[in-house]
GROMACS .gro file of C-alpha atoms in nm:
model
  297
    1MET     CA    1   8.032  29.259   3.009
    2CYS     CA    2   8.025  29.511   2.764
    3PRO     CA    3   7.751  29.763   2.778
    4GLN     CA    4   7.790  29.845   2.391
    5ALA     CA    5   7.673  29.446   2.363
    6ASN     CA    6   7.843  29.465   2.016
    7VAL     CA    7   7.932  29.069   2.028
    8SER     CA    8   7.597  29.000   2.159
    9GLU     CA    9   7.427  29.161   1.821
   10VAL     CA   10   7.684  28.981   1.585
   11VAL     CA   11   7.584  28.618   1.766
   12LEU     CA   12   7.227  28.708   1.742
   13GLY     CA   13   7.242  28.720   1.376
   14GLY     CA   14   7.475  29.026   1.255
   15ASN     CA   15   7.437  29.392   1.219
   16GLY     CA   16   7.052  29.505   1.185
   17LYS     CA   17   6.902  29.169   1.257
   18GLY     CA   18   7.108  29.119   1.600
   19ALA     CA   19   7.018  29.470   1.707
   20VAL     CA   20   6.645  29.379   1.682
   21GLN     CA   21   6.690  29.044   1.859
   22LEU     CA   22   6.897  29.224   2.134
   23GLU     CA   23   6.606  29.496   2.184
   24LYS     CA   24   6.338  29.202   2.233
   25LEU     CA   25   6.567  29.067   2.511
   26LEU     CA   26   6.605  29.389   2.674
   27ASP     CA   27   6.217  29.450   2.654
   28ALA     CA   28   6.146  29.121   2.820
   29SER     CA   29   6.036  29.091   3.187
   30PRO     CA   30   6.275  29.019   3.346
   31ARG     CA   31   6.538  29.101   3.094
   32ARG     CA   32   6.700  28.813   2.933
   33THR     CA   33   7.052  28.990   2.978
   34ILE     CA   34   7.320  29.000   3.197
   35GLY     CA   35   7.159  29.333   3.316
   36GLY     CA   36   6.849  29.111   3.385
   37TYR     CA   37   7.068  28.893   3.629
   38LEU     CA   38   7.248  29.177   3.800
   39ASP     CA   39   6.884  29.346   3.868
   40GLU     CA   40   6.816  29.007   4.045
   41ARG     CA   41   7.165  29.025   4.243
   42ILE     CA   42   7.096  29.373   4.353
   43SER     CA   43   6.819  29.276   4.537
   44SER     CA   44   7.008  28.956   4.652
   45PRO     CA   45   7.337  29.079   4.690
   46HIS     CA   46   7.483  28.806   4.925
   47LYS     CA   47   7.313  28.469   4.794
   48MET     CA   48   7.258  28.320   4.480
   49THR     CA   49   6.894  28.355   4.340
   50GLY     CA   50   6.870  27.993   4.201
   51ASN     CA   51   6.766  28.162   3.883
   52GLU     CA   52   7.128  28.190   3.730
   53THR     CA   53   7.099  27.942   3.453
   54ASN     CA   54   6.748  28.146   3.341
   55TYR     CA   55   6.964  28.401   3.164
   56LEU     CA   56   7.166  28.158   2.940
   57LEU     CA   57   7.063  28.172   2.572
   58ARG     CA   58   7.136  27.898   2.314
   59ALA     CA   59   7.315  28.089   2.009
   60CYS     CA   60   7.154  27.880   1.723
   61ASP     CA   61   6.793  27.945   1.829
   62TYR     CA   62   6.851  28.312   1.749
   63ASN     CA   63   7.128  28.261   1.472
   64ALA     CA   64   7.108  27.952   1.247
   65ASN     CA   65   7.472  27.979   1.126
   66LEU     CA   66   7.619  27.929   1.468
   67ASP     CA   67   7.663  27.577   1.590
   68GLU     CA   68   7.457  27.400   1.867
   69ASN     CA   69   7.722  27.402   2.139
   70ILE     CA   70   7.740  27.778   2.186
   71TYR     CA   71   7.546  27.971   2.436
   72PHE     CA   72   7.548  28.315   2.532
   73ILE     CA   73   7.439  28.579   2.799
   74ALA     CA   74   7.340  28.886   2.615
   75GLY     CA   75   7.482  29.204   2.673
   76ASP     CA   76   7.304  29.518   2.829
   77PRO     CA   77   7.382  29.906   2.814
   78SER     CA   78   7.239  29.940   3.161
   79LEU     CA   79   7.574  29.790   3.299
   80GLU     CA   80   7.693  30.138   3.305
   81ILE     CA   81   7.383  30.248   3.528
   82GLN     CA   82   7.394  29.950   3.762
   83ALA     CA   83   7.767  30.021   3.804
   84GLU     CA   84   7.706  30.284   4.081
   85ALA     CA   85   7.479  30.037   4.260
   86ILE     CA   86   7.747  29.759   4.232
   87ASN     CA   87   7.984  30.023   4.422
   88GLN     CA   88   7.758  30.099   4.660
   89ILE     CA   89   7.649  29.774   4.779
   90ALA     CA   90   8.037  29.670   4.770
   91GLY     CA   91   8.128  29.923   4.996
   92GLN     CA   92   7.901  29.846   5.239
   93THR     CA   93   8.047  29.755   5.576
   94LEU     CA   94   7.802  29.480   5.681
   95PRO     CA   95   7.803  29.221   5.631
   96SER     CA   96   8.205  29.221   5.659
   97THR     CA   97   8.208  28.977   5.317
   98SER     CA   98   8.012  29.257   5.106
   99TRP     CA   99   8.292  29.332   4.914
  100ALA     CA  100   8.385  28.976   4.831
  101ASN     CA  101   8.010  28.889   4.770
  102VAL     CA  102   7.945  29.152   4.500
  103HIS     CA  103   8.243  29.082   4.299
  104GLN     CA  104   8.172  28.710   4.294
  105TRP     CA  105   7.824  28.775   4.114
  106LEU     CA  106   7.937  28.682   3.781
  107LYS     CA  107   8.160  28.403   3.900
  108ASP     CA  108   7.829  28.295   4.063
  109ILE     CA  109   7.649  28.263   3.741
  110LEU     CA  110   7.936  28.099   3.577
  111SER     CA  111   7.947  27.841   3.846
  112ALA     CA  112   7.572  27.771   3.800
  113ILE     CA  113   7.610  27.711   3.441
  114ALA     CA  114   7.934  27.507   3.470
  115LYS     CA  115   7.752  27.260   3.695
  116LYS     CA  116   7.488  27.226   3.407
  117TYR     CA  117   7.724  27.200   3.136
  118ASP     CA  118   8.025  26.952   3.151
  119ASN     CA  119   8.344  27.082   3.046
  120ALA     CA  120   8.203  27.460   2.959
  121VAL     CA  121   8.457  27.733   2.854
  122PHE     CA  122   8.374  28.086   2.935
  123PHE     CA  123   8.477  28.359   2.725
  124ILE     CA  124   8.400  28.727   2.903
  125ASP     CA  125   8.367  29.017   2.663
  126CYS     CA  126   8.475  29.336   2.840
  127ASN     CA  127   8.527  29.705   2.693
  128PRO     CA  128   8.859  29.904   2.782
  129SER     CA  129   8.736  30.047   3.087
  130PHE     CA  130   8.764  29.922   3.451
  131SER     CA  131   8.446  30.011   3.583
  132ALA     CA  132   8.276  29.800   3.856
  133TYR     CA  133   8.130  29.549   3.603
  134THR     CA  134   8.489  29.484   3.474
  135GLU     CA  135   8.584  29.407   3.783
  136LEU     CA  136   8.326  29.139   3.829
  137ALA     CA  137   8.434  28.996   3.496
  138ILE     CA  138   8.811  28.986   3.606
  139ILE     CA  139   8.738  28.818   3.934
  140ALA     CA  140   8.529  28.565   3.716
  141SER     CA  141   8.838  28.489   3.488
  142ASP     CA  142   9.105  28.260   3.502
  143ARG     CA  143   9.332  28.402   3.194
  144LEU     CA  144   9.326  28.710   3.022
  145ILE     CA  145   9.349  28.776   2.638
  146VAL     CA  146   9.457  29.147   2.563
  147PRO     CA  147   9.403  29.227   2.234
  148CYS     CA  148   9.611  29.564   2.124
  149SER     CA  149   9.626  29.787   1.803
  150ALA     CA  150   9.923  29.965   1.663
  151ASP     CA  151   9.876  30.277   1.877
  152GLY     CA  152   9.998  30.477   2.171
  153SER     CA  153   9.655  30.403   2.389
  154SER     CA  154   9.734  30.017   2.364
  155ALA     CA  155  10.084  30.061   2.487
  156ARG     CA  156   9.969  30.249   2.786
  157ALA     CA  157   9.675  30.012   2.841
  158ILE     CA  158   9.936  29.745   2.916
  159SER     CA  159  10.079  29.953   3.204
  160ASN     CA  160   9.709  30.036   3.305
  161ILE     CA  161   9.667  29.652   3.331
  162GLY     CA  162   9.949  29.623   3.567
  163GLN     CA  163   9.850  29.906   3.790
  164LEU     CA  164   9.467  29.843   3.782
  165ILE     CA  165   9.455  29.481   3.814
  166TYR     CA  166   9.763  29.349   3.960
  167GLY     CA  167   9.861  29.648   4.170
  168ILE     CA  168  10.169  29.754   3.988
  169ASN     CA  169  10.297  30.106   4.049
  170VAL     CA  170   9.983  30.199   4.207
  171PRO     CA  171  10.048  30.544   4.423
  172ALA     CA  172  10.103  30.482   4.777
  173ALA     CA  173   9.816  30.681   4.897
  174TYR     CA  174   9.589  30.431   4.714
  175ALA     CA  175   9.753  30.103   4.793
  176ALA     CA  176   9.518  30.032   5.068
  177VAL     CA  177   9.205  30.046   4.861
  178SER     CA  178   9.343  29.912   4.511
  179PHE     CA  179   9.156  29.645   4.337
  180SER     CA  180   9.431  29.395   4.375
  181LYS     CA  181   9.491  29.458   4.770
  182ARG     CA  182   9.109  29.426   4.806
  183ALA     CA  183   9.095  29.111   4.607
  184LYS     CA  184   9.387  28.957   4.799
  185ASP     CA  185   9.249  29.059   5.140
  186ASN     CA  186   8.925  28.883   5.061
  187GLY     CA  187   9.086  28.560   4.907
  188LEU     CA  188   8.996  28.628   4.560
  189SER     CA  189   9.230  28.506   4.280
  190LEU     CA  190   9.303  28.721   3.985
  191PRO     CA  191   9.353  28.598   3.618
  192THR     CA  192   9.700  28.560   3.445
  193ILE     CA  193   9.809  28.748   3.125
  194HIS     CA  194   9.779  28.450   2.909
  195VAL     CA  195   9.816  28.600   2.528
  196VAL     CA  196   9.837  28.952   2.378
  197PRO     CA  197   9.721  28.935   2.007
  198LEU     CA  198   9.867  29.238   1.821
  199ASN     CA  199   9.559  29.324   1.636
  200ARG     CA  200   9.475  29.454   1.282
  201SER     CA  201   9.829  29.451   1.132
  202THR     CA  202   9.909  29.539   0.778
  203GLN     CA  203  10.157  29.290   0.677
  204TYR     CA  204  10.398  29.244   0.401
  205GLU     CA  205  10.534  28.916   0.319
  206GLN     CA  206  10.361  28.754   0.651
  207LYS     CA  207  10.543  29.017   0.870
  208ALA     CA  208  10.385  29.321   1.004
  209SER     CA  209  10.487  29.652   0.836
  210LYS     CA  210  10.757  29.897   0.957
  211ALA     CA  211  10.510  30.118   1.113
  212PHE     CA  212  10.314  29.864   1.310
  213SER     CA  213  10.628  29.678   1.427
  214ALA     CA  214  10.753  30.011   1.574
  215MET     CA  215  10.421  30.055   1.776
  216TYR     CA  216  10.408  29.705   1.865
  217ASP     CA  217  10.776  29.674   1.988
  218ALA     CA  218  10.657  29.965   2.257
  219ILE     CA  219  10.356  29.734   2.346
  220LYS     CA  220  10.603  29.425   2.387
  221ALA     CA  221  10.854  29.643   2.583
  222ARG     CA  222  10.564  29.754   2.830
  223THR     CA  223  10.468  29.409   2.858
  224ASN     CA  224  10.807  29.289   2.922
  225GLN     CA  225  10.853  29.551   3.224
  226LEU     CA  226  10.544  29.384   3.371
  227TYR     CA  227  10.688  29.041   3.345
  228GLN     CA  228  11.020  29.150   3.500
  229LYS     CA  229  10.820  29.329   3.771
  230ASP     CA  230  10.602  29.007   3.859
  231LYS     CA  231  10.640  28.688   3.681
  232SER     CA  232  10.316  28.523   3.869
  233ILE     CA  233  10.075  28.756   3.655
  234PHE     CA  234  10.154  28.547   3.339
  235SER     CA  235  10.031  28.217   3.259
  236SER     CA  236  10.384  28.116   3.148
  237ALA     CA  237  10.738  28.201   3.078
  238ARG     CA  238  10.685  28.172   2.679
  239SER     CA  239  10.600  28.476   2.452
  240VAL     CA  240  10.246  28.591   2.491
  241PHE     CA  241  10.261  28.802   2.153
  242LEU     CA  242  10.092  28.693   1.837
  243ASP     CA  243  10.005  28.891   1.519
  244ILE     CA  244   9.671  28.891   1.394
  245PRO     CA  245   9.643  29.040   1.043
  246ASP     CA  246   9.424  29.279   0.930
  247ALA     CA  247   9.088  29.099   0.821
  248HIS     CA  248   8.968  29.380   0.608
  249SER     CA  249   8.611  29.229   0.457
  250VAL     CA  250   8.623  28.930   0.651
  251SER     CA  251   8.545  29.091   0.977
  252VAL     CA  252   8.318  29.325   0.797
  253VAL     CA  253   8.116  29.003   0.649
  254THR     CA  254   8.165  28.795   1.002
  255SER     CA  255   7.985  29.091   1.186
  256HIS     CA  256   7.734  29.203   0.950
  257LEU     CA  257   7.590  28.857   0.882
  258GLY     CA  258   7.656  28.680   1.205
  259LEU     CA  259   7.877  28.427   1.040
  260PRO     CA  260   8.160  28.230   1.219
  261LEU     CA  261   8.476  28.216   1.029
  262HIS     CA  262   8.479  27.858   0.929
  263LYS     CA  263   8.152  27.910   0.749
  264ILE     CA  264   8.289  28.218   0.556
  265LYS     CA  265   8.386  28.122   0.176
  266LEU     CA  266   8.554  28.301  -0.097
  267GLY     CA  267   8.347  28.525  -0.340
  268LYS     CA  268   8.085  28.809  -0.289
  269TYR     CA  269   7.853  28.910   0.012
  270LYS     CA  270   7.590  29.144   0.050
  271ILE     CA  271   7.665  29.413   0.278
  272HIS     CA  272   7.373  29.656   0.332
  273SER     CA  273   7.343  29.749  -0.080
  274LYS     CA  274   7.665  29.674  -0.163
  275ASP     CA  275   7.863  29.360  -0.260
  276THR     CA  276   8.177  29.300  -0.087
  277GLN     CA  277   8.436  29.055  -0.207
  278VAL     CA  278   8.622  28.819   0.022
  279PRO     CA  279   8.967  28.768  -0.134
  280LYS     CA  280   9.163  28.437  -0.107
  281ASP     CA  281   9.500  28.563   0.066
  282SER     CA  282   9.304  28.794   0.339
  283LEU     CA  283   9.088  28.478   0.455
  284ASP     CA  284   9.378  28.227   0.437
  285ARG     CA  285   9.602  28.490   0.654
  286TYR     CA  286   9.317  28.546   0.899
  287LYS     CA  287   9.220  28.170   0.948
  288THR     CA  288   9.575  28.061   0.995
  289ALA     CA  289   9.658  28.339   1.260
  290PHE     CA  290   9.335  28.238   1.410
  291ALA     CA  291   9.420  27.879   1.449
  292ASP     CA  292   9.741  27.997   1.609
  293LEU     CA  293   9.526  28.193   1.879
  294VAL     CA  294   9.290  27.915   1.948
  295SER     CA  295   9.576  27.686   1.963
  296ARG     CA  296   9.741  27.888   2.260
  297LEU     CA  297   9.417  27.890   2.458
   0.00000   0.00000   0.00000
């Protein structure tokens, strides 16, 4: 649900190759992307089409590095254009369920997939905005993973999540039309904040450096303020924070070659025309932190 479709390019084979594969999906008729599905729902806003699972792609059919149990729905830049249509249809007064029907479009496709594949687990990639398509993603989710970087914008983003998703500190003039109020009025549940990875930290002796720790303290303080305002928006009372060290060359190799973390080995990899070295310390630290993240999900 990110119009940049970065994750799709990585899944489709990495930088370069993945971009070519994505263009083929975008050029298909209908498009084999989330945008193609939303085209159908814009024409059929109040009932499922029966074609929902047609947009699900098996990742290893496009990228042999990936395991057979990974499926995905490709991203699409047209989400930005479709956002206006989503808002217009959701704002219609008739039928009275228009807002709820539209905001469950993504939930509908996930429900159709879940019926086809038992025990399916979904991850929805969102960009740091709160557009109409983001609202669909929020309604379709059970839990939120909120990755933060060591900067002031991430600290502010925590407060924005409280306001935009949960209605905390919404100005009185907008309270009646806020996303959280409309979701509640339409009987739609909202996800809980589950884990807040503190991303790309520069570490010394397995701890974040002083500069990074100072910024992370601001993020933690904002998160704790939300917890004090409304504990129900969190999955549990345990700490939601998790340090993720800067992966350096590991992340470059992963995204460029479309390689999953468990297949990255020590040594050199060709990135464009240059050799890139994956060092043992960096790979070990990142794998350990990633295993911790997975264990919390």
